Short mmCIF file of C-alpha atoms in Angstrom, two decimals:
data_model
loop_
_atom_site.label_atom_id
_atom_site.label_comp_id
_atom_site.label_asym_id
_atom_site.label_seq_id
_atom_site.Cartn_x
_atom_site.Cartn_y
_atom_site.Cartn_z
CA MET A 21 -52.80 98.59 163.07
CA ASP A 22 -51.29 96.03 160.65
CA PRO A 23 -51.52 92.29 161.64
CA VAL A 24 -48.43 91.10 163.38
CA ALA A 25 -46.25 88.92 161.30
CA VAL A 26 -46.41 85.31 162.56
CA LYS A 27 -45.35 81.93 161.32
CA ASN A 28 -48.06 79.83 159.57
CA LEU A 29 -50.19 77.60 161.65
CA THR A 30 -49.16 74.12 160.57
CA GLY A 31 -49.04 70.57 161.85
CA LEU A 32 -51.31 69.09 164.46
CA VAL A 33 -53.51 71.23 166.58
CA ALA A 34 -55.56 69.75 169.50
CA ALA A 35 -59.03 70.99 169.85
CA THR A 36 -59.03 71.15 173.74
CA PHE A 37 -61.80 69.85 175.99
CA THR A 38 -62.95 72.22 178.72
CA PRO A 39 -62.23 70.81 182.20
CA LEU A 40 -65.15 70.94 184.54
CA ASN A 41 -65.55 69.88 188.13
CA PRO A 42 -68.21 67.43 189.18
CA GLN A 43 -70.59 70.34 189.77
CA GLY A 44 -70.20 71.47 186.11
CA GLU A 45 -68.10 74.63 186.84
CA ILE A 46 -64.84 75.25 185.07
CA ASN A 47 -61.78 73.67 186.63
CA LEU A 48 -58.66 75.73 185.79
CA SER A 49 -56.27 73.45 187.86
CA VAL A 50 -56.41 70.85 185.06
CA ILE A 51 -55.01 73.22 182.34
CA GLY A 52 -51.52 73.11 183.27
CA PRO A 53 -51.16 69.36 183.41
CA TYR A 54 -53.19 69.02 180.21
CA ILE A 55 -50.79 71.30 178.34
CA ASP A 56 -47.83 69.17 179.63
CA TYR A 57 -49.67 65.99 178.60
CA LEU A 58 -50.13 67.21 175.05
CA ILE A 59 -46.60 68.22 174.67
CA GLU A 60 -44.88 65.41 176.43
CA LYS A 61 -47.14 62.43 175.54
CA GLN A 62 -48.73 63.40 172.32
CA GLY A 63 -46.11 65.71 170.69
CA VAL A 64 -48.84 68.26 170.02
CA ASN A 65 -47.57 71.73 170.41
CA SER A 66 -50.57 74.00 169.34
CA ILE A 67 -54.13 74.16 170.61
CA PHE A 68 -57.60 75.47 169.55
CA VAL A 69 -59.35 76.59 172.58
CA ASN A 70 -63.16 77.04 173.25
CA GLY A 71 -64.22 75.36 170.06
CA THR A 72 -66.87 72.64 169.49
CA THR A 73 -64.74 70.15 171.52
CA GLY A 74 -64.44 72.77 174.19
CA GLU A 75 -68.27 73.21 174.50
CA SER A 76 -68.02 76.89 173.79
CA MET A 77 -71.64 77.40 172.97
CA SER A 78 -72.54 75.94 176.41
CA LEU A 79 -70.22 78.47 178.18
CA SER A 80 -70.91 82.13 179.08
CA VAL A 81 -68.74 84.85 177.74
CA GLU A 82 -67.06 85.30 181.10
CA GLU A 83 -66.34 81.65 181.33
CA ARG A 84 -64.80 81.69 177.85
CA LYS A 85 -62.61 84.64 178.86
CA THR A 86 -61.44 82.89 181.98
CA LEU A 87 -60.57 79.77 180.11
CA ALA A 88 -58.91 81.60 177.17
CA ASN A 89 -56.65 83.67 179.59
CA ASP A 90 -55.62 80.58 181.67
CA TRP A 91 -54.89 78.49 178.41
CA CYS A 92 -52.63 81.36 177.09
CA LYS A 93 -50.99 82.08 180.30
CA LYS A 94 -50.01 78.50 181.06
CA ALA A 95 -49.13 77.63 177.36
CA LYS A 96 -46.80 80.62 177.07
CA GLY A 97 -43.32 79.58 176.48
CA LYS A 98 -44.41 76.00 176.08
CA MET A 99 -46.58 75.75 173.06
CA ASP A 100 -46.15 77.10 169.56
CA GLN A 101 -49.60 78.67 169.20
CA VAL A 102 -52.87 79.03 171.11
CA ILE A 103 -55.80 79.80 168.82
CA ILE A 104 -58.96 81.05 170.65
CA HIS A 105 -62.28 80.36 169.10
CA VAL A 106 -64.45 83.59 169.67
CA GLY A 107 -67.56 82.74 167.56
CA CYS A 108 -70.95 83.25 169.15
CA MET A 109 -74.48 83.61 167.98
CA SER A 110 -74.30 87.32 168.99
CA LEU A 111 -71.95 89.59 167.02
CA LYS A 112 -71.47 91.72 170.10
CA ASP A 113 -70.32 88.77 172.16
CA SER A 114 -67.96 87.59 169.39
CA LYS A 115 -66.39 91.20 169.28
CA GLU A 116 -65.93 91.19 173.05
CA LEU A 117 -64.20 87.81 173.00
CA ALA A 118 -61.96 88.99 169.99
CA VAL A 119 -60.87 92.10 171.96
CA HIS A 120 -60.16 90.04 174.99
CA ALA A 121 -58.20 87.50 173.04
CA ALA A 122 -55.92 90.36 171.71
CA GLN A 123 -55.46 91.69 175.29
CA ILE A 124 -54.22 88.32 176.48
CA ARG A 125 -52.01 87.94 173.58
CA ALA A 126 -53.40 84.89 171.87
CA ASP A 127 -51.73 83.71 168.79
CA GLY A 128 -54.90 83.93 166.68
CA ILE A 129 -58.62 83.88 166.68
CA ALA A 130 -61.29 81.81 164.95
CA VAL A 131 -64.82 82.31 164.23
CA ILE A 132 -67.65 79.90 163.49
CA SER A 133 -70.64 80.95 161.45
CA PRO A 134 -73.86 81.94 163.57
CA SER A 135 -76.26 79.14 163.28
CA PHE A 136 -79.54 80.35 164.76
CA PHE A 137 -80.07 83.22 162.41
CA LYS A 138 -77.96 81.88 159.50
CA PRO A 139 -76.04 83.96 156.94
CA CYS A 140 -77.86 83.66 153.64
CA SER A 141 -74.83 83.96 151.55
CA ALA A 142 -71.00 84.04 151.36
CA GLU A 143 -71.26 87.84 151.25
CA VAL A 144 -73.27 87.97 154.58
CA LEU A 145 -70.96 85.52 156.27
CA ARG A 146 -67.93 87.53 155.08
CA THR A 147 -69.41 90.62 156.53
CA PHE A 148 -70.08 89.08 159.84
CA LEU A 149 -66.50 87.76 159.96
CA GLN A 150 -65.07 91.24 158.94
CA GLU A 151 -67.02 92.80 161.86
CA VAL A 152 -65.35 90.54 164.35
CA ALA A 153 -62.01 90.63 162.84
CA SER A 154 -62.02 94.45 162.71
CA VAL A 155 -61.87 94.79 166.65
CA ALA A 156 -58.79 92.67 166.84
CA PRO A 157 -56.71 93.54 163.68
CA SER A 158 -53.33 92.46 165.14
CA LEU A 159 -54.39 88.86 165.52
CA PRO A 160 -54.28 86.29 162.75
CA PHE A 161 -57.98 85.51 161.94
CA TYR A 162 -59.34 82.05 160.83
CA TYR A 163 -62.71 81.06 159.65
CA TYR A 164 -64.02 77.86 161.31
CA HIS A 165 -66.18 75.94 158.96
CA ILE A 166 -68.35 73.04 160.34
CA PRO A 167 -71.50 72.75 158.36
CA ALA A 168 -72.73 69.60 160.07
CA ILE A 169 -73.11 71.53 163.31
CA THR A 170 -74.01 75.09 162.01
CA GLY A 171 -76.24 74.07 159.03
CA VAL A 172 -74.47 76.78 157.10
CA ASN A 173 -73.47 75.26 153.77
CA VAL A 174 -71.79 78.33 152.13
CA LEU A 175 -68.95 77.00 150.05
CA VAL A 176 -65.63 78.18 151.70
CA ARG A 177 -64.17 78.97 148.25
CA ASP A 178 -66.86 81.51 147.69
CA LEU A 179 -66.20 83.14 151.14
CA LEU A 180 -62.57 83.39 150.35
CA GLU A 181 -63.08 85.51 147.18
CA ASP A 182 -61.14 88.78 147.84
CA ILE A 183 -61.38 88.21 151.59
CA GLU A 184 -57.98 89.62 152.24
CA LYS A 185 -59.33 93.00 151.08
CA VAL A 186 -61.92 93.16 153.74
CA ILE A 187 -59.98 91.15 156.43
CA PRO A 188 -56.35 91.94 156.03
CA SER A 189 -55.63 89.75 159.03
CA PHE A 190 -57.09 86.72 157.42
CA ARG A 191 -54.79 83.72 157.72
CA GLY A 192 -56.69 80.58 156.95
CA VAL A 193 -59.49 78.09 157.60
CA LYS A 194 -60.25 75.22 160.01
CA PHE A 195 -62.21 73.22 157.50
CA SER A 196 -64.32 70.72 159.36
CA GLY A 197 -66.39 69.56 156.41
CA SER A 198 -66.32 66.54 154.07
CA ASP A 199 -66.44 68.39 150.84
CA LEU A 200 -62.98 67.72 149.51
CA MET A 201 -63.71 69.48 146.23
CA ASP A 202 -64.44 72.73 148.13
CA PHE A 203 -61.39 72.18 150.28
CA GLY A 204 -59.10 71.59 147.25
CA ARG A 205 -60.30 74.84 145.55
CA CYS A 206 -59.58 76.59 148.75
CA VAL A 207 -56.05 75.35 148.82
CA SER A 208 -55.62 76.11 145.07
CA TYR A 209 -56.81 79.74 145.59
CA GLY A 210 -54.88 80.22 148.86
CA GLN A 211 -51.97 82.62 149.37
CA PRO A 212 -48.58 81.68 150.94
CA GLN A 213 -49.50 83.18 154.39
CA TRP A 214 -52.61 81.25 154.66
CA SER A 215 -53.08 77.94 156.40
CA PHE A 216 -55.71 75.33 155.62
CA LEU A 217 -56.23 72.89 158.47
CA TYR A 218 -58.47 69.95 158.18
CA GLY A 219 -60.93 69.03 160.86
CA MET A 220 -62.31 65.65 159.99
CA ASP A 221 -59.88 63.37 161.64
CA GLU A 222 -61.07 60.22 160.06
CA GLN A 223 -59.95 61.29 156.53
CA LEU A 224 -56.94 63.49 157.18
CA ILE A 225 -54.85 61.70 154.63
CA ALA A 226 -57.27 62.68 151.83
CA ALA A 227 -56.91 66.40 152.92
CA LEU A 228 -53.17 66.01 153.05
CA ALA A 229 -53.28 64.86 149.37
CA MET A 230 -55.23 68.05 148.62
CA GLY A 231 -52.66 70.19 150.17
CA ALA A 232 -53.76 70.59 153.86
CA ASN A 233 -51.12 72.42 155.97
CA GLY A 234 -52.11 70.48 159.09
CA ALA A 235 -55.10 69.34 161.10
CA VAL A 236 -57.25 70.46 164.07
CA GLY A 237 -59.19 67.79 165.96
CA SER A 238 -60.44 66.25 169.14
CA THR A 239 -58.73 62.90 168.70
CA TYR A 240 -55.36 64.48 168.54
CA ASN A 241 -55.69 65.03 172.32
CA TYR A 242 -55.11 61.27 172.83
CA ILE A 243 -53.64 59.76 169.58
CA GLY A 244 -51.72 62.79 168.41
CA SER A 245 -48.53 60.99 168.48
CA HIS A 246 -49.66 58.47 166.09
CA ILE A 247 -51.12 61.05 163.69
CA ASN A 248 -47.82 62.97 163.78
CA GLU A 249 -46.37 59.65 162.51
CA LEU A 250 -49.03 59.58 159.82
CA MET A 251 -48.11 63.18 158.74
CA SER A 252 -44.40 62.40 158.80
CA ALA A 253 -44.89 59.40 156.70
CA PHE A 254 -46.96 61.21 154.17
CA GLU A 255 -44.47 64.03 153.88
CA LYS A 256 -41.68 61.45 153.22
CA GLY A 257 -43.84 59.75 150.64
CA ASP A 258 -44.57 56.58 152.49
CA ILE A 259 -48.08 56.53 151.61
CA ALA A 260 -48.53 52.93 152.62
CA LYS A 261 -47.49 53.68 156.31
CA ALA A 262 -49.70 56.83 156.39
CA ARG A 263 -52.61 54.88 155.07
CA THR A 264 -52.15 52.03 157.56
CA ILE A 265 -52.33 54.64 160.48
CA GLN A 266 -55.42 56.25 158.92
CA PHE A 267 -57.12 52.85 158.56
CA LYS A 268 -56.44 52.13 162.19
CA MET A 269 -57.88 55.43 163.20
CA GLN A 270 -60.92 54.76 161.14
CA GLU A 271 -61.47 51.33 162.66
CA LEU A 272 -61.32 53.02 166.13
CA LEU A 273 -63.82 55.72 165.29
CA SER A 274 -66.13 53.20 163.43
CA PHE A 275 -66.05 51.07 166.65
CA ALA A 276 -66.74 54.04 168.83
CA MET A 277 -69.62 55.28 166.65
CA LYS A 278 -71.30 51.97 166.79
CA LEU A 279 -71.30 52.08 170.58
CA GLY A 280 -72.21 55.77 170.58
CA PHE A 281 -69.63 58.53 170.18
CA ASP A 282 -70.76 62.10 171.10
CA LEU A 283 -68.82 64.80 172.91
CA GLY A 284 -69.60 63.35 176.44
CA VAL A 285 -68.06 60.05 175.35
CA ASN A 286 -65.04 61.75 173.72
CA LYS A 287 -64.52 63.76 176.69
CA GLN A 288 -64.56 60.80 179.09
CA LEU A 289 -62.36 58.85 176.73
CA MET A 290 -59.80 61.59 177.01
CA SER A 291 -59.99 61.40 180.72
CA VAL A 292 -59.51 57.60 180.62
CA VAL A 293 -56.53 57.76 178.19
CA SER A 294 -54.70 60.68 179.67
CA GLY A 295 -55.49 60.38 183.31
CA LEU A 296 -56.64 63.86 183.52
CA CYS A 297 -59.91 64.53 185.28
CA LEU A 298 -61.75 66.48 182.72
CA GLY A 299 -65.20 66.17 184.52
CA PRO A 300 -68.51 65.73 182.77
CA PRO A 301 -69.93 67.67 179.77
CA ARG A 302 -72.46 70.39 180.35
CA LEU A 303 -76.17 69.79 179.49
CA PRO A 304 -77.66 69.17 177.06
CA VAL A 305 -74.75 66.81 176.43
CA MET A 306 -75.02 63.82 178.80
CA PRO A 307 -72.11 62.27 180.70
CA CYS A 308 -70.74 58.95 179.58
CA SER A 309 -70.30 55.85 181.78
CA ASP A 310 -66.70 54.64 182.66
CA ALA A 311 -67.54 51.37 181.05
CA HIS A 312 -68.43 52.85 177.75
CA ALA A 313 -65.29 54.94 177.62
CA LEU A 314 -63.08 52.13 178.87
CA SER A 315 -64.28 49.78 175.93
CA ILE A 316 -63.21 52.35 173.45
CA ALA A 317 -59.95 53.00 175.28
CA GLU A 318 -59.24 49.28 175.06
CA LYS A 319 -60.04 49.13 171.35
CA LEU A 320 -57.54 52.09 171.00
CA ARG A 321 -54.84 50.14 172.94
CA ARG A 322 -55.30 47.08 170.75
CA LEU A 323 -54.97 49.13 167.54
CA PHE A 324 -52.08 51.23 168.94
CA PRO A 325 -50.38 48.74 171.32
CA GLU A 326 -47.42 51.11 172.01
CA HIS A 327 -49.78 53.78 173.32
#
């Protein structure tokens, strides 16, 4: 089966947090209000589900299926695209999740590199991705590059060499790395139907200058409206305005990092800012105190007073 024709994935994509109840079990009741919040308050109309922000590697395959199904069902008719991350340490599990994503009519799938037994070359990584993509050929396929987490430093440009010949459904990269030379070479090599979405929120403007089609990130859950302004300003050539917004974001993240800013803190910050009850992270990530998150939220409000 040939991949379905779909519009390119562009603009802001929120990497969603996984709502858990106080006992650490998935809480589907929050997903509907979460989707409405992203659309109405942040102007974010596409989501990346079960990724790093969503604690995918701390979830079971069944939990990931349940979450993917609920996100897709509740976003249908409301959001532009729902991309489901299906990467796992196990090829078999990744395939199972890819098949499921096709069954629930996700708008695309993404796969991270395995990071326990790591692929030793671009060719090996490409073969792993090919195996996963082959079981869901109708879905647009994205490679999720995040070397700081995986420890896999294969250049994405090397991975892309002739990738469309082995993965006809290939449609782009979520590039969460700091190597802008590699990123630029990917954009230069890219085809019109591919999307290159940058995943390091603190330096998005640099990636836009290199030709990024959009961005995927956790902070877009709660400051997406401002980053939409940044992207709009950049597109209009108002680099000064875009840079001002980026600098504010960098100040926010620098402040947060000095206090301590891991997934648990980020998740609690989203709860504070949005009013959604996202619950704790799952061990080994530790929960964050309200006071810690509130101090970052206050900094956010000072930097973006209209928020």
